[in-house]
Coordinates of C-alpha atoms in Angstrom, one line a residue:
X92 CA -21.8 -22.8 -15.1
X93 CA -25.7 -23.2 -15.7
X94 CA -28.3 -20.9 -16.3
X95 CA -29.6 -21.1 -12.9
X96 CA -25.7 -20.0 -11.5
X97 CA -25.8 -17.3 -13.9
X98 CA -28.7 -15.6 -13.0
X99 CA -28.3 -16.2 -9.3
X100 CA -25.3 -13.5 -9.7
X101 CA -27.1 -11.3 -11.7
X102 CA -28.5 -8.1 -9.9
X103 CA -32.1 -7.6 -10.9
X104 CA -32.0 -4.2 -13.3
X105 CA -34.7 -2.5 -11.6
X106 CA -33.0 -2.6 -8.0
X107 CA -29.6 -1.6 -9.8
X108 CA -31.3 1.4 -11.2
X109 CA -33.3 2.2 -8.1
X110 CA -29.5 2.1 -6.4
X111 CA -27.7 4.4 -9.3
X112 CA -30.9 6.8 -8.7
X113 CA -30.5 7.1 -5.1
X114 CA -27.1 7.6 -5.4
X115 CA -27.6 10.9 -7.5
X116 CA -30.4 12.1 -5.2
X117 CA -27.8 12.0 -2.6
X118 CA -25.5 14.2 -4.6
X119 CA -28.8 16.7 -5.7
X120 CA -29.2 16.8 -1.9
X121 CA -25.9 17.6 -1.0
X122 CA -25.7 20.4 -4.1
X123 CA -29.2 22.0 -2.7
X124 CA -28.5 25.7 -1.0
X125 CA -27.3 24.8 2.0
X126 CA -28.6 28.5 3.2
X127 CA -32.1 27.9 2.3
X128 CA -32.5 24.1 3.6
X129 CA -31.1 25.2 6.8
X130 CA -33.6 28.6 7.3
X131 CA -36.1 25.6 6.7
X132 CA -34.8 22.8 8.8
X133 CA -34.3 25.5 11.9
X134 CA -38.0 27.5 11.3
X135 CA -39.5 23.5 11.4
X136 CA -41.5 23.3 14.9
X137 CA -40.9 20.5 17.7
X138 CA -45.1 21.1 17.7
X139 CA -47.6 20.4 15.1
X140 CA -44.3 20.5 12.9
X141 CA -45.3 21.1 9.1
X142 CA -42.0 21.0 6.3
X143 CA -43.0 22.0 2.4
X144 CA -46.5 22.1 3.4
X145 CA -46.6 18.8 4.2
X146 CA -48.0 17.5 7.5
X147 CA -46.0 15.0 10.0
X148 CA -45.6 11.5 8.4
X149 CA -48.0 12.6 4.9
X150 CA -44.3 12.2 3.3
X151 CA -44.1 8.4 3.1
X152 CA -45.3 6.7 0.3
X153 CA -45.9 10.1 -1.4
X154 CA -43.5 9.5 -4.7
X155 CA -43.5 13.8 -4.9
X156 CA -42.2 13.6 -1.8
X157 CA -39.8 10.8 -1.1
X158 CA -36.5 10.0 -2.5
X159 CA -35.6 7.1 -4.1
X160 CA -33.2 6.2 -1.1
X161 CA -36.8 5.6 1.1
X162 CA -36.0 9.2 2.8
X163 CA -38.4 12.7 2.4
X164 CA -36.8 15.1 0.0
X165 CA -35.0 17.2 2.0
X166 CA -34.0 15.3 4.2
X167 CA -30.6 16.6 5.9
X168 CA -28.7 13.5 6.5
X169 CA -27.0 11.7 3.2
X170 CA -26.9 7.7 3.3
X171 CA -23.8 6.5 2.1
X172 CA -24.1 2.7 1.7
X173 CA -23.8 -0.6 4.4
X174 CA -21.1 -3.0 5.2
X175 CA -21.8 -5.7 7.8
X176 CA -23.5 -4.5 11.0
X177 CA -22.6 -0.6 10.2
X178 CA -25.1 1.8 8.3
X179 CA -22.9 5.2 7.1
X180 CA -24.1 8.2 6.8
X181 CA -23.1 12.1 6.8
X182 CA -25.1 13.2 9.4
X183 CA -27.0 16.7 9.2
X184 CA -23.8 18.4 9.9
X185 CA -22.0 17.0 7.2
X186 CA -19.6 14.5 9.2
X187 CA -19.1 11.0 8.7
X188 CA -21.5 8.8 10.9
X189 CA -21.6 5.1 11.6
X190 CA -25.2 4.0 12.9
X191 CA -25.5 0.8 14.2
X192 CA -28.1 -1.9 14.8
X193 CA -28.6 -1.4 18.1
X194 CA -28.2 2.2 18.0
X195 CA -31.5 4.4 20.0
X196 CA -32.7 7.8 20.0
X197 CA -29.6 9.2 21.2
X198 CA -27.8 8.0 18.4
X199 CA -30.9 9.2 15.8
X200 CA -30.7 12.7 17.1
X201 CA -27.1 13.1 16.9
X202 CA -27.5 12.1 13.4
X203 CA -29.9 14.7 12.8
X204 CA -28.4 17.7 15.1
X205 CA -28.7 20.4 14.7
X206 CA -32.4 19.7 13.3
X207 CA -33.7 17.3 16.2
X208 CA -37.2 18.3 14.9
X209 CA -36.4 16.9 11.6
X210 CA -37.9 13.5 13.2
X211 CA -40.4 14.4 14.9
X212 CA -41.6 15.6 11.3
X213 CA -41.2 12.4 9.3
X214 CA -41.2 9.9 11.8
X215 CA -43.9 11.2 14.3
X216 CA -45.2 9.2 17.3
X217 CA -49.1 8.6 17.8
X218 CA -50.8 6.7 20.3
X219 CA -54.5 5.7 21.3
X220 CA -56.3 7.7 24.0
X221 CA -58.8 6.0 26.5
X222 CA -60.7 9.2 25.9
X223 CA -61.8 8.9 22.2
X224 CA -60.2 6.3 21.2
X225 CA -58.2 7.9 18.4
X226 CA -55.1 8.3 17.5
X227 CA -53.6 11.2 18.5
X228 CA -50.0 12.7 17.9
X229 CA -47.7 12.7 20.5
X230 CA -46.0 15.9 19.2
X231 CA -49.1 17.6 19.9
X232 CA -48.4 17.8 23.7
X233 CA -44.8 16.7 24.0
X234 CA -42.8 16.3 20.5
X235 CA -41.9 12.2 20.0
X236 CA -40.3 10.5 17.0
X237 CA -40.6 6.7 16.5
X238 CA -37.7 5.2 17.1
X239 CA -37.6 2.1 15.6
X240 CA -39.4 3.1 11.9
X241 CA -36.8 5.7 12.1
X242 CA -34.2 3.5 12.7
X243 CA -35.4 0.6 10.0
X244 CA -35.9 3.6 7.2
X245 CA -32.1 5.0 7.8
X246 CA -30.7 1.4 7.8
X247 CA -33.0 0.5 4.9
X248 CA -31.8 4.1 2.6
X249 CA -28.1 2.4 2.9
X250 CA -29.5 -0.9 1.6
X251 CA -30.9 1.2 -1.3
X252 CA -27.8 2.8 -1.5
X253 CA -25.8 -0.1 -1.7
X254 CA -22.5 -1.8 -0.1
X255 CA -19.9 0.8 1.3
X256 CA -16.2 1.1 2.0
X257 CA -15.6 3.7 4.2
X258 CA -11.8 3.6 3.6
X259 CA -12.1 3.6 -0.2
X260 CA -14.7 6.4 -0.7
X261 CA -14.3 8.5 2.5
X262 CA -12.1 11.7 1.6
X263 CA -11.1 14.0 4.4
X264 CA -9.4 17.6 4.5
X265 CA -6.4 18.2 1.9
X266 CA -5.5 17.5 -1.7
X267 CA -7.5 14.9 -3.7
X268 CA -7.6 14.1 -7.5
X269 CA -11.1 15.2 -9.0
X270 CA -12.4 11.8 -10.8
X271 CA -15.2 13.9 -13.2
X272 CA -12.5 16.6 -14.4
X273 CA -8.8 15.1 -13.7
X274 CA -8.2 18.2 -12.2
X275 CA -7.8 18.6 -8.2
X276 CA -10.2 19.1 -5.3
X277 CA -9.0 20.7 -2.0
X278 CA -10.7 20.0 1.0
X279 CA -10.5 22.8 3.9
X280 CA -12.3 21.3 6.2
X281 CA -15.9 23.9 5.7
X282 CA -15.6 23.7 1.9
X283 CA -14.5 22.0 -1.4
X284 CA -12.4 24.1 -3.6
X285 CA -12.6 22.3 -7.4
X286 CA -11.9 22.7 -10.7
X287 CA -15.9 23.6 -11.3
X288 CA -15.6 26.4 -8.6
X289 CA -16.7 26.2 -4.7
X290 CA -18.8 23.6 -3.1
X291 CA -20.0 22.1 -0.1
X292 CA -18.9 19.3 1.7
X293 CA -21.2 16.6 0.6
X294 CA -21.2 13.7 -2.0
X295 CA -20.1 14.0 -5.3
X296 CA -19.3 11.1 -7.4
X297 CA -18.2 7.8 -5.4
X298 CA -16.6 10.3 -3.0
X299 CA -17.7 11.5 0.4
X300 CA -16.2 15.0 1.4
X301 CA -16.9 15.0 5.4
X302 CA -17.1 18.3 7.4
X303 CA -13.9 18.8 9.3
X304 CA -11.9 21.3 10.9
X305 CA -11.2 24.3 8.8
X306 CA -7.7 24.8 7.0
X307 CA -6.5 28.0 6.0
X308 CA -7.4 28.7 2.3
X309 CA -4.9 29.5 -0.8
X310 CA -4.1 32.4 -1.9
X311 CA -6.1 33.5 -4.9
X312 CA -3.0 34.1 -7.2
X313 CA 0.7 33.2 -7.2
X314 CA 1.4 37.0 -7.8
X315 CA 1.9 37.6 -3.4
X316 CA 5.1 39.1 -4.5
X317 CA 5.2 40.7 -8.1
X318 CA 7.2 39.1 -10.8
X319 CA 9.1 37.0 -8.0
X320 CA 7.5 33.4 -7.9
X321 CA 6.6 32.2 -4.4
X322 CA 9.2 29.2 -4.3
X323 CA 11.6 31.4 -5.6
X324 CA 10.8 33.6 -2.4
X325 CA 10.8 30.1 -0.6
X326 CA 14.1 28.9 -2.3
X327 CA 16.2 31.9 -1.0
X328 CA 15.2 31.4 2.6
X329 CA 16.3 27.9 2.4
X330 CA 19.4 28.9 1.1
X331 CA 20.2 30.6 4.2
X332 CA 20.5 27.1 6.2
X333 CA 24.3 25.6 6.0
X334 CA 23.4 21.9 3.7
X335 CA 25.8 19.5 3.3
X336 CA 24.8 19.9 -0.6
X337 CA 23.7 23.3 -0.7
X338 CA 22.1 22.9 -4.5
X339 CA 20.7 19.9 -4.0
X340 CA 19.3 19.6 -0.8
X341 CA 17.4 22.8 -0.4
X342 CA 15.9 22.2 -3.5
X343 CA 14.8 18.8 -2.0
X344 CA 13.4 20.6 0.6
X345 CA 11.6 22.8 -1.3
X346 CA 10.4 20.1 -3.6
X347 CA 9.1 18.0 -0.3
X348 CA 6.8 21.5 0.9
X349 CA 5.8 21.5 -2.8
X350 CA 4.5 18.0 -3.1
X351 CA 3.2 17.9 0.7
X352 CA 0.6 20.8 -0.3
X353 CA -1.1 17.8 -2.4
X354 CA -0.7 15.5 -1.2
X355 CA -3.1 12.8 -1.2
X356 CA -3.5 13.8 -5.2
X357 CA -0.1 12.0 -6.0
X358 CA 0.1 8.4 -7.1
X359 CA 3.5 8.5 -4.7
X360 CA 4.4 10.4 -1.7
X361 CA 8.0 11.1 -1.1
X362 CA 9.0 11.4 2.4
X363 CA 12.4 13.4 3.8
X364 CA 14.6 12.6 7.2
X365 CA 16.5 16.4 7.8
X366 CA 19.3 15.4 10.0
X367 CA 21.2 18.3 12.4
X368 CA 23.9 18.6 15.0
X369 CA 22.8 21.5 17.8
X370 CA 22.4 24.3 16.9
X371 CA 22.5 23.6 12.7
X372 CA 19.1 25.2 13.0
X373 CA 17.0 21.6 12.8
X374 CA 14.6 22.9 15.2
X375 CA 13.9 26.5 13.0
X376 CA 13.7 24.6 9.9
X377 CA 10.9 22.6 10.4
X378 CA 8.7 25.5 12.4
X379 CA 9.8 26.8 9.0
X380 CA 8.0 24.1 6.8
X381 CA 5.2 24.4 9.4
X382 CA 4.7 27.8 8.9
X383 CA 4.9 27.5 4.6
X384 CA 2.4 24.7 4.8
X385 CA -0.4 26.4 6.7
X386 CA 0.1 26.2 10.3
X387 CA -0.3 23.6 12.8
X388 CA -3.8 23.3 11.5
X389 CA -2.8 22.1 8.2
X390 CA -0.8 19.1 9.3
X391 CA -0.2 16.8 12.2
X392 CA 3.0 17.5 14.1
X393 CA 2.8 15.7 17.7
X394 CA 5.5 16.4 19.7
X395 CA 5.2 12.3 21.6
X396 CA 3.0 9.6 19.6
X397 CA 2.8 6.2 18.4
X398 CA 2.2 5.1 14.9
X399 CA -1.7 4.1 15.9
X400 CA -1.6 7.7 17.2
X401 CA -0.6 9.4 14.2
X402 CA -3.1 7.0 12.4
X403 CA -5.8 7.7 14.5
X404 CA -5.1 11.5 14.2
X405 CA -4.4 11.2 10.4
X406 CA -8.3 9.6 10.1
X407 CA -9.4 9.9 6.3
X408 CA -7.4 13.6 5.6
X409 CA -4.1 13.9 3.5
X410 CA -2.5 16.5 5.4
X411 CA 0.9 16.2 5.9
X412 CA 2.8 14.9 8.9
X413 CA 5.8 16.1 10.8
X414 CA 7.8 14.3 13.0
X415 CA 10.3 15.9 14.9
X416 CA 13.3 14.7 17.4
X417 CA 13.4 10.9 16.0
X418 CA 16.4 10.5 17.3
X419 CA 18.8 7.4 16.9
X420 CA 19.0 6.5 20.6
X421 CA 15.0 6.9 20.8
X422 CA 12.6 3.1 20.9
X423 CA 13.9 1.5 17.6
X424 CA 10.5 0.0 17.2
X425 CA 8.7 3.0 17.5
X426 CA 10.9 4.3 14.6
X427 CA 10.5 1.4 12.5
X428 CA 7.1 1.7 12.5
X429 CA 6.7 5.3 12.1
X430 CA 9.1 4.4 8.9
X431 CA 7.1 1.7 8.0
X432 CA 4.0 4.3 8.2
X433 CA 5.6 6.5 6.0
X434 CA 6.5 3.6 3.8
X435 CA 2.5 2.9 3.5
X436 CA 1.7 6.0 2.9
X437 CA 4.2 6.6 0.1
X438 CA 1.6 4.3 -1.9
X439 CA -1.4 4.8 -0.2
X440 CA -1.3 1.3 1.1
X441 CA -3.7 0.0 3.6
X442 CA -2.7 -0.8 7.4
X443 CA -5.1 -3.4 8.9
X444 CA -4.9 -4.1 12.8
X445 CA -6.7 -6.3 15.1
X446 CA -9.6 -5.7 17.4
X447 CA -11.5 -7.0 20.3
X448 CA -13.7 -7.5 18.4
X449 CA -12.0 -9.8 16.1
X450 CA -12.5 -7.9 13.0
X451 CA -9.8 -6.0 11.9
X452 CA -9.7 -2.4 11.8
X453 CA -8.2 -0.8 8.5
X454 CA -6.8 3.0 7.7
X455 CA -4.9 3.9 4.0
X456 CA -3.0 6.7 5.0
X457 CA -1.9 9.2 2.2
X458 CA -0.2 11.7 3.8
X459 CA 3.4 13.0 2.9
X460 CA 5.9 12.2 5.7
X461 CA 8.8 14.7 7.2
X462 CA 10.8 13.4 10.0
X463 CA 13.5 15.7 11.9
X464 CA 16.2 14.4 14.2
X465 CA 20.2 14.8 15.7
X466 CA 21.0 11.6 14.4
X467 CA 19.0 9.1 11.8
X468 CA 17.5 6.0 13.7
X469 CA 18.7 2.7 11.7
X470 CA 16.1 2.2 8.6
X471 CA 15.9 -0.5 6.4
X472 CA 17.3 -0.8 2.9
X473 CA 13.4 -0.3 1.9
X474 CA 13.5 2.8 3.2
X475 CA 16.5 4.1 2.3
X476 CA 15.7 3.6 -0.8
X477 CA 12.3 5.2 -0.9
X478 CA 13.6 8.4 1.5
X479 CA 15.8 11.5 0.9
X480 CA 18.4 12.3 3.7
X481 CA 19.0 15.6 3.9
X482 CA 21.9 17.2 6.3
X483 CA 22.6 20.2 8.1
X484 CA 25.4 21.6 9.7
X485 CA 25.9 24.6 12.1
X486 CA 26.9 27.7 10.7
X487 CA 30.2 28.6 10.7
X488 CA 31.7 31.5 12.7
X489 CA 31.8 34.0 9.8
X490 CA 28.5 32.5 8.6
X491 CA 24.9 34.8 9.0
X492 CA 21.7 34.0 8.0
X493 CA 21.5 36.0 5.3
X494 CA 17.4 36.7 5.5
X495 CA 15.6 37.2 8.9
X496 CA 12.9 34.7 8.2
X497 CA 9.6 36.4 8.8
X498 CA 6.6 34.4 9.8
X499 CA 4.2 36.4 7.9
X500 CA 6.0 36.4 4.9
X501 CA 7.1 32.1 4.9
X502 CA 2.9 32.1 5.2
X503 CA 2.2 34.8 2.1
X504 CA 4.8 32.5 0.1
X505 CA 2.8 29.5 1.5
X506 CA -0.7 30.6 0.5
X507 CA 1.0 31.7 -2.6
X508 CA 2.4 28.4 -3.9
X509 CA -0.6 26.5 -2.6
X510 CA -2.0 28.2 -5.1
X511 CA 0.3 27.4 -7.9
X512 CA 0.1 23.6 -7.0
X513 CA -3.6 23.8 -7.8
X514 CA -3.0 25.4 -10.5
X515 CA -0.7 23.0 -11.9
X516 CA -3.0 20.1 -11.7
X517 CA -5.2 21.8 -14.2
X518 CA -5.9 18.6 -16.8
X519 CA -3.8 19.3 -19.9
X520 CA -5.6 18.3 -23.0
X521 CA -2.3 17.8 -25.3
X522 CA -1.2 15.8 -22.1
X523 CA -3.9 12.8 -22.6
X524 CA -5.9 14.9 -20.4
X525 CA -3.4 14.2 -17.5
X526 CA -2.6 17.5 -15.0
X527 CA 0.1 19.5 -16.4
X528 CA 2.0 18.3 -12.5
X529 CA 2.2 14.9 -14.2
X530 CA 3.9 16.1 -17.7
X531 CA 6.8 17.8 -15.6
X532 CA 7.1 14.6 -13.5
X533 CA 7.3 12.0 -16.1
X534 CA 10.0 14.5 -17.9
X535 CA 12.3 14.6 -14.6
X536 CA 11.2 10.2 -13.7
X537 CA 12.7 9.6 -17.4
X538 CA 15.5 11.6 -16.8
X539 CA 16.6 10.2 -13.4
X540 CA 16.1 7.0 -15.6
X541 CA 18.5 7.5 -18.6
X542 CA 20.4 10.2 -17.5
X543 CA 21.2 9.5 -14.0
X544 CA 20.8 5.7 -13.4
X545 CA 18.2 5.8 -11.5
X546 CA 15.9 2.7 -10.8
X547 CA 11.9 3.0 -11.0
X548 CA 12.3 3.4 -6.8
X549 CA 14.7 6.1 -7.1
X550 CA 13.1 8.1 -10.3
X551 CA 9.8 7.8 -7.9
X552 CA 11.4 9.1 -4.7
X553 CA 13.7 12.0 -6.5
X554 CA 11.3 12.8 -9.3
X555 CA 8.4 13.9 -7.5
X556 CA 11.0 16.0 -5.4
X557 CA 12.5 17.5 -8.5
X558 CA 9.3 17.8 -9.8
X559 CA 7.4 19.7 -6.9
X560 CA 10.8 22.1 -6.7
X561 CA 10.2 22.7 -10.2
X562 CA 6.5 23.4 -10.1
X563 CA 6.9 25.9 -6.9
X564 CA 9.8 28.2 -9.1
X565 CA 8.5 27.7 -12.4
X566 CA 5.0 28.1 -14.4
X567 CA 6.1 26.8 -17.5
X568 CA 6.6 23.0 -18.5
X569 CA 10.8 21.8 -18.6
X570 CA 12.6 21.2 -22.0
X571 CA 15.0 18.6 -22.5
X572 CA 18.0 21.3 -21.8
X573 CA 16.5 21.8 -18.3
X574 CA 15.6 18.5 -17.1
X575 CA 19.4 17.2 -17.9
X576 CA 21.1 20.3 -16.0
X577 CA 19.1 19.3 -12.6
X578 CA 19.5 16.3 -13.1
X579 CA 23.2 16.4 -13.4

């Protein structure tokens, strides 16, 4: 390659830096209080609007007073890069926002709601009276915004910004690992709870954390019921259903709940098919699971969807997914792909489909996976060899549920273990740094391995079951003596 190849491949160091720089303003932005920028923002007039003392348009050009994304300090809506014709942003109330080329001042003020004044205050609109022939502000009778400098500064703070994949660096509501700490950051929809305390949704590192819905919160210990763990809580309640192997698949179960609280923080995502006759109490267990978990905010349970549906639902957020009544005689293609979904997800692999357009259309869906059904649709040997089948049969005659499960309670215990998860991605310096979660996995992946038999596959699938069961009953990280008795 010549010189000249070289340095036509070379970024030019001063535009790298001006890109790294506007990426942290984004992030100061994002950390300013939210309280006090939006008593500011809301006070700013539609007339003779002045922000910081500064007059309409005196902010351009003014290095005090712009950013080094081309935007005012300020400024409520956060850039997030470019890729093709699309310009992302997150808008003024914190959602993710794609602005396109030929996008007007509808699109604009959507971007900047609830703060529509914002550009009438950088972007003001003059224009040349017969009378004195000079210019005069718009906003001084009417309140105007130029739409087109607007437009061509927004576009041009992305190019500052640099390129973007919204797929790769667009996190929505549930569990995520924390890149700065190792530790884990929950999303709930109004707020980011991290290892570093509270924070807003916003940008922080190469992560965008979009305003959503809200999701109800942890609890602030594990100690809901006294010396009594919360899975151990959990564990005896599951005990009450009639499994075909009562040891192992109700700690399966448990294991699943565990894991599908974080979700989109594991490097693998085991997914469950709970199989029932009538009355086996199918239909109970999984409003059970729904409960634990949060409530049918905290995951996606459609009664009748498609795979694109559950996509589309799913969006960027790792929350898991419940899919109830798959039953055997049901479309086998619509179960094949709801499998194959699951499959995806296991790996956070990406799903690309066509469009009208001709450019495809791509989601990466990290969500854990529970499907419910009378009898198990035909899956492939991929599957069956990445899913856990657990069984249920009615209860005998002489059989009673042994605890009257109690709504409130299932959510206390819920709340309770969320908790724990979090706390048990809490980077372990003796561990390499690693969360403590992924010490107790590798012991229980190695011994599915040696002890049991077990394939890579299989010490994937089971281990991260065995290892969420463990982490919702226990606080404490398994010795050898304990890994080889559940195993065996």
């Amino acid at each position: 390659m010549s010189d000249q190849d070289e340095s036509d491949n070379v970024v030019p160091l001063a535009a790298e830096d001006r890109r790294q720089r506007a990426r942290a303003e984004a992030v100061r932005t994002t950390r300013d209080d939210a309280s006090m920028l939006d008593s500011e923002l809301r006070m700013l007039p539609r007339k003779n609007p002045v922000f910081r003392q500064i007059d309409a348009g005196k902010w351009h050009g003014d290095p005090a007073h712009e950013r080094d994304d081309g935007l005012p300090v300020g400024c409520p809506v956060v850039p997030l890069g470019y890729e093709d014709h699309a310009y992302w942003f997150l808008s003024a109330r914190q959602t993710l926002f794609k602005l396109v080329e030929n996008g007007g001042k509808g699109n604009i003020q959507s971007l900047f709601t609830p703060y529509k004044n914002f550009p009438i205050w950088a972007w003001p609109s003059f224009t040349n009276t017969e009378k004195d022939k000079k210019a005069k502000p718009v906003w001084e009778v009417m309140g105007r915004f130029e739409v087109e400098q607007t437009k061509e500064d927004l576009m041009m703070s992305c190019v500052h910004v640099g390129p973007y994949d919204p797929m790769q660096r667009v996190r929505g509501r549930g569990a995520w690992l924390d890149t700065e700490t190792g530790g884990l950051v929950l999303h709930l929809g109004d707020r980011l709870i991290t290892p570093t305390g509270e924070r807003a949704c916003g940008v922080y590192g190469q992560h965008a954390y979009p305003r959503g819905p809200e999701l109800p919160p942890p609890a602030d210990d594990n100690a809901a019921f006294g010396e009594e763990l919360p899975g151990q809580v959990l564990m005896k309640d599951l005990l009450t259903w009639n499994w075909a192997r009562p040891e192992i698949d109700a700690r399966l179960m448990l294991g699943w709940t565990a894991c599908a609280m974080v979700g989109g923080a594991l490097r693998w995502r085991p997914y469950i098919f709970t199989t029932g006759d009538a009355g086996s109490g199918k239909t109970t267990l999984v409003k059970f699971a729904e409960v634990v978990l949060g409530g049918e905010q905290a995951l996606l349970h459609p009664i009748d969807t498609t795979e694109s549906g559950v996509a589309q639902s799913l969006g960027c957020d790792s929350i898991p997914v419940v899919l109830d009544e798959i039953e055997h005689k049901s479309d086998s293609n619509v179960s094949q792909k709801m499998f194959a979904m699951a499959r995806l997800a296991a790996s956070a692999g990406q799903r690309l489909r066509g469009s009208a357009d001709g450019k495809p259309t791509e989601t990466k869906i990290q969500s854990p996976f529970m499907f419910a059904g009378i009898d198990m649709p035909t899956a492939s040997d991929a599957d069956m060899t990445r899913m856990a089948v657990l069984a249920i049969s009615p209860l005998a005659p002489d059989q009673v549920r042994a605890n009257t499960l109690d709504d409130m309670r299932a959510a206390l215990a819920g709340r309770a273990l969320h908790r724990q998860m979090i706390d048990w991605f809490r980077p372990d310096p003796a561990y390499q740094g690693l969360p403590m979660f992924e010490q107790v996995l590798d012991a229980f992946r190695d011994g599915l391995r040696d002890l049991a038999g077990h394939d890579d596959r299989g010490a994937d699938t089971f281990g991260y079951l065995m290892a969420g069961y463990w982490c919702a009953t226990e606080v404490r990280v398994p010795q050898a003596e304990d890994v080889a008795d559940l195993v065996a």
